[in-house]
Amino acid sequence: MEAIIRPNADSAARLVAQIIAGDLRRNPSLVLGLATGHTMEAVYRLLVKKHLEKSLDFSLCRTFNLDEYIGLEPSDPHSYRYYMNERFFRQVNLDARNTHLPNGMAKDLDAECRAYEEKIKRCGGIDLQILGIGKAGHIGFNEPLSALRSRTRVKTLSPITVNQNAKFFQGADHVPRRAITMGVGTILDCRRCILLATGSSKADVIAKAVEGPITSMISATALQLHPHCTVVVDEEAAGKLQEADYYRWIFDNEPEWEEFR
């Protein structure tokens, strides 16, 4: 794992969008793992802009989202399918048949989870996985006590997650209590992953995820085991990192980041 600190949220999102665009140009058939949430909206706006102004081509790209709420139709404005369609999929030249999310309305949820794993496998695995992080330290909906080798499955949302998402549902009482999520093991199978976090509210959990011990109580700590994981944060989210000066030096001096400076 490496941590990259950018001055503000806009520059952090811009770096993530640049990495995605660069990987896509090198590999037009990129298998891209995607995340939702407020933090990701800036990344999708930048990618749409690159598509419209710089002809960034998504026509051969395949996408797999981390998760979906159980019990929400794809047309429900609170569903992640709706979120992705409105903010990204329909604004670029992605083939809708190549965009995948778990089906939260499936009659047999266990079968849906197995099928989702099989779809990822048939595409050759995920090349680049984009991640956010919840206040409970989760990636996807891998809530506290998620096994580090877990696969796509049904998870019950923690009270912290329900309360964090309440603002999108007009109150906690309306937030679904279960979701289908890629497992921690599924995420760790990707070839490269990037976690984006911004704002002071993420400072505590970022410090635990990056510099704390690996624990199933904070599923993001499992990313320390990944051979090619980058955590991109702004100065506010980096506020409690003990080695922040070292992480800033990495971006300013390491050759792999030269094209992004």
mmCIF file of C-alpha atoms in Angstrom:
data_model
loop_
_atom_site.group_PDB
_atom_site.id
_atom_site.type_symbol
_atom_site.label_atom_id
_atom_site.label_comp_id
_atom_site.label_asym_id
_atom_site.label_seq_id
_atom_site.Cartn_x
_atom_site.Cartn_y
_atom_site.Cartn_z
ATOM 1 C CA MET A 1 0.000 0.000 0.000
ATOM 2 C CA GLU A 2 1.053 3.568 -0.651
ATOM 3 C CA ALA A 3 -0.666 6.787 0.376
ATOM 4 C CA ILE A 4 -0.787 9.899 -1.798
ATOM 5 C CA ILE A 5 -1.810 13.223 -0.266
ATOM 6 C CA ARG A 6 -3.184 15.976 -2.481
ATOM 7 C CA PRO A 7 -3.888 19.553 -1.385
ATOM 8 C CA ASN A 8 -7.699 19.385 -1.622
ATOM 9 C CA ALA A 9 -10.635 17.202 -2.618
ATOM 10 C CA ASP A 10 -10.665 18.430 -6.227
ATOM 11 C CA SER A 11 -7.022 17.555 -6.844
ATOM 12 C CA ALA A 12 -7.481 14.151 -5.175
ATOM 13 C CA ALA A 13 -10.443 13.329 -7.439
ATOM 14 C CA ARG A 14 -8.520 14.639 -10.455
ATOM 15 C CA LEU A 15 -5.627 12.287 -9.743
ATOM 16 C CA VAL A 16 -7.952 9.274 -9.519
ATOM 17 C CA ALA A 17 -9.648 10.247 -12.784
ATOM 18 C CA GLN A 18 -6.247 10.643 -14.463
ATOM 19 C CA ILE A 19 -5.195 7.162 -13.334
ATOM 20 C CA ILE A 20 -8.417 5.619 -14.643
ATOM 21 C CA ALA A 21 -8.115 7.451 -17.962
ATOM 22 C CA GLY A 22 -4.481 6.419 -18.358
ATOM 23 C CA ASP A 23 -5.231 2.759 -17.674
ATOM 24 C CA LEU A 24 -8.179 2.847 -20.084
ATOM 25 C CA ARG A 25 -6.115 4.357 -22.875
ATOM 26 C CA ARG A 26 -3.456 1.674 -22.392
ATOM 27 C CA ASN A 27 -6.085 -1.069 -22.221
ATOM 28 C CA PRO A 28 -9.369 -0.196 -24.008
ATOM 29 C CA SER A 29 -10.904 -3.471 -22.739
ATOM 30 C CA LEU A 30 -10.229 -2.526 -19.120
ATOM 31 C CA VAL A 31 -12.323 -4.314 -16.502
ATOM 32 C CA LEU A 32 -13.140 -1.544 -14.070
ATOM 33 C CA GLY A 33 -14.490 -1.974 -10.555
ATOM 34 C CA LEU A 34 -16.606 0.979 -9.456
ATOM 35 C CA ALA A 35 -17.888 2.518 -6.244
ATOM 36 C CA THR A 36 -20.709 4.905 -5.399
ATOM 37 C CA GLY A 37 -21.123 7.634 -2.811
ATOM 38 C CA HIS A 38 -20.685 11.390 -2.660
ATOM 39 C CA THR A 39 -16.872 11.244 -2.905
ATOM 40 C CA MET A 40 -17.044 9.427 -6.244
ATOM 41 C CA GLU A 41 -19.298 11.963 -7.927
ATOM 42 C CA ALA A 42 -16.358 14.268 -8.684
ATOM 43 C CA VAL A 43 -14.439 11.401 -10.286
ATOM 44 C CA TYR A 44 -17.353 10.530 -12.566
ATOM 45 C CA ARG A 45 -17.823 14.181 -13.570
ATOM 46 C CA LEU A 46 -14.162 14.355 -14.556
ATOM 47 C CA LEU A 47 -14.339 11.118 -16.540
ATOM 48 C CA VAL A 48 -17.428 12.347 -18.394
ATOM 49 C CA LYS A 49 -15.572 15.563 -19.181
ATOM 50 C CA LYS A 50 -12.589 13.582 -20.508
ATOM 51 C CA HIS A 51 -14.959 11.563 -22.684
ATOM 52 C CA LEU A 52 -16.655 14.636 -24.128
ATOM 53 C CA GLU A 53 -13.613 16.874 -24.520
ATOM 54 C CA LYS A 54 -10.743 14.419 -25.050
ATOM 55 C CA SER A 55 -12.554 11.458 -26.635
ATOM 56 C CA LEU A 56 -11.857 9.074 -23.773
ATOM 57 C CA ASP A 57 -13.342 5.847 -25.139
ATOM 58 C CA PHE A 58 -15.330 3.510 -22.877
ATOM 59 C CA SER A 59 -16.858 1.413 -25.673
ATOM 60 C CA LEU A 60 -14.914 -1.764 -24.868
ATOM 61 C CA CYS A 61 -14.722 -1.250 -21.108
ATOM 62 C CA ARG A 62 -16.500 -3.639 -18.731
ATOM 63 C CA THR A 63 -17.592 -2.455 -15.267
ATOM 64 C CA PHE A 64 -18.526 -4.159 -11.995
ATOM 65 C CA ASN A 65 -19.908 -2.199 -9.072
ATOM 66 C CA LEU A 66 -19.083 -3.133 -5.513
ATOM 67 C CA ASP A 67 -22.591 -3.416 -4.156
ATOM 68 C CA GLU A 68 -26.323 -2.820 -4.349
ATOM 69 C CA TYR A 69 -29.109 -2.478 -1.810
ATOM 70 C CA ILE A 70 -31.499 -5.393 -1.426
ATOM 71 C CA GLY A 71 -35.121 -4.590 -2.182
ATOM 72 C CA LEU A 72 -34.624 -1.576 -4.455
ATOM 73 C CA GLU A 73 -35.645 -1.696 -8.103
ATOM 74 C CA PRO A 74 -32.994 -0.446 -10.577
ATOM 75 C CA SER A 75 -35.325 2.468 -11.366
ATOM 76 C CA ASP A 76 -35.453 3.540 -7.706
ATOM 77 C CA PRO A 77 -33.520 6.832 -7.346
ATOM 78 C CA HIS A 78 -31.882 5.426 -4.199
ATOM 79 C CA SER A 79 -30.486 2.353 -5.944
ATOM 80 C CA TYR A 80 -26.885 2.223 -7.012
ATOM 81 C CA ARG A 81 -27.902 1.196 -10.541
ATOM 82 C CA TYR A 82 -29.810 4.465 -10.808
ATOM 83 C CA TYR A 83 -26.862 6.387 -9.328
ATOM 84 C CA MET A 84 -24.441 4.895 -11.876
ATOM 85 C CA ASN A 85 -26.775 5.328 -14.847
ATOM 86 C CA GLU A 86 -27.408 8.997 -14.094
ATOM 87 C CA ARG A 87 -23.909 10.057 -13.066
ATOM 88 C CA PHE A 88 -21.768 8.014 -15.403
ATOM 89 C CA PHE A 89 -23.015 5.166 -17.606
ATOM 90 C CA ARG A 90 -25.456 7.178 -19.736
ATOM 91 C CA GLN A 91 -23.070 10.109 -20.139
ATOM 92 C CA VAL A 92 -20.249 8.143 -21.785
ATOM 93 C CA ASN A 93 -20.157 5.531 -24.537
ATOM 94 C CA LEU A 94 -20.338 2.497 -22.276
ATOM 95 C CA ASP A 95 -22.323 -0.426 -23.648
ATOM 96 C CA ALA A 96 -25.073 -0.961 -21.068
ATOM 97 C CA ARG A 97 -24.622 -4.732 -21.491
ATOM 98 C CA ASN A 98 -21.090 -4.333 -20.124
ATOM 99 C CA THR A 99 -22.152 -2.570 -16.917
ATOM 100 C CA HIS A 100 -22.776 -4.894 -13.990
ATOM 101 C CA LEU A 101 -24.240 -4.447 -10.532
ATOM 102 C CA PRO A 102 -25.612 -7.100 -8.196
ATOM 103 C CA ASN A 103 -29.357 -7.581 -8.563
ATOM 104 C CA GLY A 104 -30.880 -6.550 -5.252
ATOM 105 C CA MET A 105 -34.294 -7.794 -6.409
ATOM 106 C CA ALA A 106 -33.164 -11.360 -7.149
ATOM 107 C CA LYS A 107 -35.456 -14.059 -5.758
ATOM 108 C CA ASP A 108 -32.473 -16.238 -4.858
ATOM 109 C CA LEU A 109 -29.904 -13.879 -3.370
ATOM 110 C CA ASP A 110 -27.281 -16.566 -2.759
ATOM 111 C CA ALA A 111 -27.498 -17.638 -6.403
ATOM 112 C CA GLU A 112 -27.183 -13.998 -7.469
ATOM 113 C CA CYS A 113 -24.007 -13.659 -5.397
ATOM 114 C CA ARG A 114 -22.481 -16.765 -6.983
ATOM 115 C CA ALA A 115 -23.467 -15.543 -10.448
ATOM 116 C CA TYR A 116 -21.824 -12.174 -9.834
ATOM 117 C CA GLU A 117 -18.551 -13.839 -8.898
ATOM 118 C CA GLU A 118 -18.792 -15.950 -12.050
ATOM 119 C CA LYS A 119 -19.357 -12.872 -14.250
ATOM 120 C CA ILE A 120 -16.203 -11.273 -12.856
ATOM 121 C CA LYS A 121 -14.291 -14.496 -13.469
ATOM 122 C CA ARG A 122 -15.526 -14.760 -17.072
ATOM 123 C CA CYS A 123 -14.231 -11.238 -17.748
ATOM 124 C CA GLY A 124 -10.780 -12.255 -16.535
ATOM 125 C CA GLY A 125 -10.999 -10.477 -13.182
ATOM 126 C CA ILE A 126 -11.009 -6.794 -12.314
ATOM 127 C CA ASP A 127 -8.060 -4.781 -13.616
ATOM 128 C CA LEU A 128 -8.622 -1.587 -11.623
ATOM 129 C CA GLN A 129 -10.897 -1.356 -8.593
ATOM 130 C CA ILE A 130 -11.985 2.065 -7.324
ATOM 131 C CA LEU A 131 -12.967 2.232 -3.664
ATOM 132 C CA GLY A 132 -14.375 4.639 -1.150
ATOM 133 C CA ILE A 133 -14.380 4.080 2.590
ATOM 134 C CA GLY A 134 -17.227 4.318 5.062
ATOM 135 C CA LYS A 135 -17.012 5.745 8.555
ATOM 136 C CA ALA A 136 -17.158 2.165 9.870
ATOM 137 C CA GLY A 137 -13.993 1.464 7.888
ATOM 138 C CA HIS A 138 -15.782 -0.636 5.314
ATOM 139 C CA ILE A 139 -14.980 -1.087 1.641
ATOM 140 C CA GLY A 140 -18.065 -2.031 -0.305
ATOM 141 C CA PHE A 141 -20.544 -3.055 2.361
ATOM 142 C CA ASN A 142 -18.006 -5.226 4.162
ATOM 143 C CA GLU A 143 -19.094 -4.183 7.614
ATOM 144 C CA PRO A 144 -17.226 -4.917 10.874
ATOM 145 C CA LEU A 145 -16.289 -8.614 11.297
ATOM 146 C CA SER A 146 -16.251 -9.236 7.538
ATOM 147 C CA ALA A 147 -13.933 -12.139 6.800
ATOM 148 C CA LEU A 148 -10.830 -11.059 4.927
ATOM 149 C CA ARG A 149 -11.321 -13.930 2.453
ATOM 150 C CA SER A 150 -15.047 -13.292 1.966
ATOM 151 C CA ARG A 151 -16.687 -13.401 -1.454
ATOM 152 C CA THR A 152 -19.747 -11.646 -2.867
ATOM 153 C CA ARG A 153 -22.570 -12.150 -0.389
ATOM 154 C CA VAL A 154 -25.471 -10.597 1.509
ATOM 155 C CA LYS A 155 -24.503 -8.335 4.406
ATOM 156 C CA THR A 156 -26.559 -6.610 7.084
ATOM 157 C CA LEU A 157 -25.625 -2.947 7.381
ATOM 158 C CA SER A 158 -24.181 -1.672 10.643
ATOM 159 C CA PRO A 159 -25.911 1.166 12.538
ATOM 160 C CA ILE A 160 -22.995 3.455 11.643
ATOM 161 C CA THR A 161 -23.520 2.789 7.934
ATOM 162 C CA VAL A 162 -27.300 3.185 8.182
ATOM 163 C CA ASN A 163 -26.901 6.535 9.901
ATOM 164 C CA GLN A 164 -24.220 7.646 7.435
ATOM 165 C CA ASN A 165 -26.546 6.920 4.499
ATOM 166 C CA ALA A 166 -29.693 8.299 6.142
ATOM 167 C CA LYS A 167 -29.229 11.678 4.446
ATOM 168 C CA PHE A 168 -29.819 10.018 1.065
ATOM 169 C CA PHE A 169 -33.072 8.365 2.217
ATOM 170 C CA GLN A 170 -34.877 11.107 4.133
ATOM 171 C CA GLY A 171 -34.013 9.424 7.408
ATOM 172 C CA ALA A 172 -32.513 6.244 8.804
ATOM 173 C CA ASP A 173 -35.882 4.471 8.933
ATOM 174 C CA HIS A 174 -35.940 4.365 5.134
ATOM 175 C CA VAL A 175 -32.421 2.976 4.592
ATOM 176 C CA PRO A 176 -32.424 -0.694 3.484
ATOM 177 C CA ARG A 177 -30.892 -2.910 6.136
ATOM 178 C CA ARG A 178 -29.239 -5.386 3.762
ATOM 179 C CA ALA A 179 -27.130 -5.246 0.611
ATOM 180 C CA ILE A 180 -25.242 -7.509 -1.761
ATOM 181 C CA THR A 181 -21.556 -6.673 -1.721
ATOM 182 C CA MET A 182 -18.334 -7.928 -3.216
ATOM 183 C CA GLY A 183 -16.392 -9.632 -0.455
ATOM 184 C CA VAL A 184 -13.052 -8.475 0.885
ATOM 185 C CA GLY A 185 -11.416 -11.430 -0.858
ATOM 186 C CA THR A 186 -13.152 -10.516 -4.123
ATOM 187 C CA ILE A 187 -11.799 -6.977 -3.892
ATOM 188 C CA LEU A 188 -8.282 -8.166 -3.073
ATOM 189 C CA ASP A 189 -8.291 -10.270 -6.255
ATOM 190 C CA CYS A 190 -8.158 -7.123 -8.417
ATOM 191 C CA ARG A 191 -4.881 -6.323 -10.148
ATOM 192 C CA ARG A 192 -4.781 -2.744 -8.870
ATOM 193 C CA CYS A 193 -6.955 -0.798 -6.452
ATOM 194 C CA ILE A 194 -7.315 2.868 -5.595
ATOM 195 C CA LEU A 195 -9.117 4.129 -2.512
ATOM 196 C CA LEU A 196 -10.249 7.750 -2.531
ATOM 197 C CA ALA A 197 -11.183 9.582 0.666
ATOM 198 C CA THR A 198 -11.638 13.286 1.290
ATOM 199 C CA GLY A 199 -12.693 15.496 4.175
ATOM 200 C CA SER A 200 -11.883 15.659 7.851
ATOM 201 C CA SER A 201 -14.679 13.211 8.718
ATOM 202 C CA LYS A 202 -12.580 10.445 7.137
ATOM 203 C CA ALA A 203 -9.329 11.285 8.954
ATOM 204 C CA ASP A 204 -9.776 8.831 11.830
ATOM 205 C CA VAL A 205 -10.725 5.857 9.693
ATOM 206 C CA ILE A 206 -8.035 6.568 7.082
ATOM 207 C CA ALA A 207 -5.369 6.576 9.789
ATOM 208 C CA LYS A 208 -6.639 3.202 11.004
ATOM 209 C CA ALA A 209 -6.909 1.748 7.503
ATOM 210 C CA VAL A 210 -3.456 2.851 6.360
ATOM 211 C CA GLU A 211 -1.342 2.718 9.521
ATOM 212 C CA GLY A 212 -3.316 0.548 11.914
ATOM 213 C CA PRO A 213 -3.286 -3.235 12.396
ATOM 214 C CA ILE A 214 -5.099 -5.488 9.945
ATOM 215 C CA THR A 215 -8.437 -6.436 11.442
ATOM 216 C CA SER A 216 -11.809 -7.743 10.298
ATOM 217 C CA MET A 217 -13.378 -4.930 12.329
ATOM 218 C CA ILE A 218 -12.092 -2.470 9.695
ATOM 219 C CA SER A 219 -12.256 -4.198 6.329
ATOM 220 C CA ALA A 220 -10.239 -1.465 4.597
ATOM 221 C CA THR A 221 -7.158 -2.563 6.562
ATOM 222 C CA ALA A 222 -7.077 -5.671 4.363
ATOM 223 C CA LEU A 223 -5.857 -3.429 1.534
ATOM 224 C CA GLN A 224 -2.483 -3.424 3.283
ATOM 225 C CA LEU A 225 -2.166 -6.975 1.924
ATOM 226 C CA HIS A 226 -2.670 -5.915 -1.699
ATOM 227 C CA PRO A 227 0.501 -5.719 -3.831
ATOM 228 C CA HIS A 228 -0.654 -2.657 -5.798
ATOM 229 C CA CYS A 229 -2.965 -0.482 -3.716
ATOM 230 C CA THR A 230 -2.909 3.319 -3.630
ATOM 231 C CA VAL A 231 -4.829 5.407 -1.108
ATOM 232 C CA VAL A 232 -5.489 8.927 -2.403
ATOM 233 C CA VAL A 233 -6.560 11.499 0.186
ATOM 234 C CA ASP A 234 -6.764 15.245 0.556
ATOM 235 C CA GLU A 235 -5.033 17.141 3.344
ATOM 236 C CA GLU A 236 -8.113 17.013 5.563
ATOM 237 C CA ALA A 237 -8.496 13.234 5.307
ATOM 238 C CA ALA A 238 -4.731 12.896 5.895
ATOM 239 C CA GLY A 239 -4.944 14.895 9.105
ATOM 240 C CA LYS A 240 -4.212 11.982 11.454
ATOM 241 C CA LEU A 241 -1.631 10.070 9.412
ATOM 242 C CA GLN A 242 1.606 9.819 11.376
ATOM 243 C CA GLU A 243 3.810 9.484 8.291
ATOM 244 C CA ALA A 244 2.137 12.201 6.238
ATOM 245 C CA ASP A 245 5.412 13.941 5.350
ATOM 246 C CA TYR A 246 6.778 10.696 3.918
ATOM 247 C CA TYR A 247 3.637 10.177 1.830
ATOM 248 C CA ARG A 248 3.937 13.698 0.418
ATOM 249 C CA TRP A 249 7.576 12.990 -0.466
ATOM 250 C CA ILE A 250 6.541 9.874 -2.401
ATOM 251 C CA PHE A 251 4.297 11.847 -4.737
ATOM 252 C CA ASP A 252 6.839 14.616 -5.214
ATOM 253 C CA ASN A 253 9.810 12.334 -5.917
ATOM 254 C CA GLU A 254 8.873 8.832 -7.079
ATOM 255 C CA PRO A 255 9.178 8.359 -10.879
ATOM 256 C CA GLU A 256 5.848 6.541 -11.209
ATOM 257 C CA TRP A 257 4.002 9.744 -10.230
ATOM 258 C CA GLU A 258 5.966 12.066 -12.536
ATOM 259 C CA GLU A 259 3.284 12.190 -15.231
ATOM 260 C CA PHE A 260 0.693 13.256 -12.628
ATOM 261 C CA ARG A 261 2.674 16.058 -11.005
#
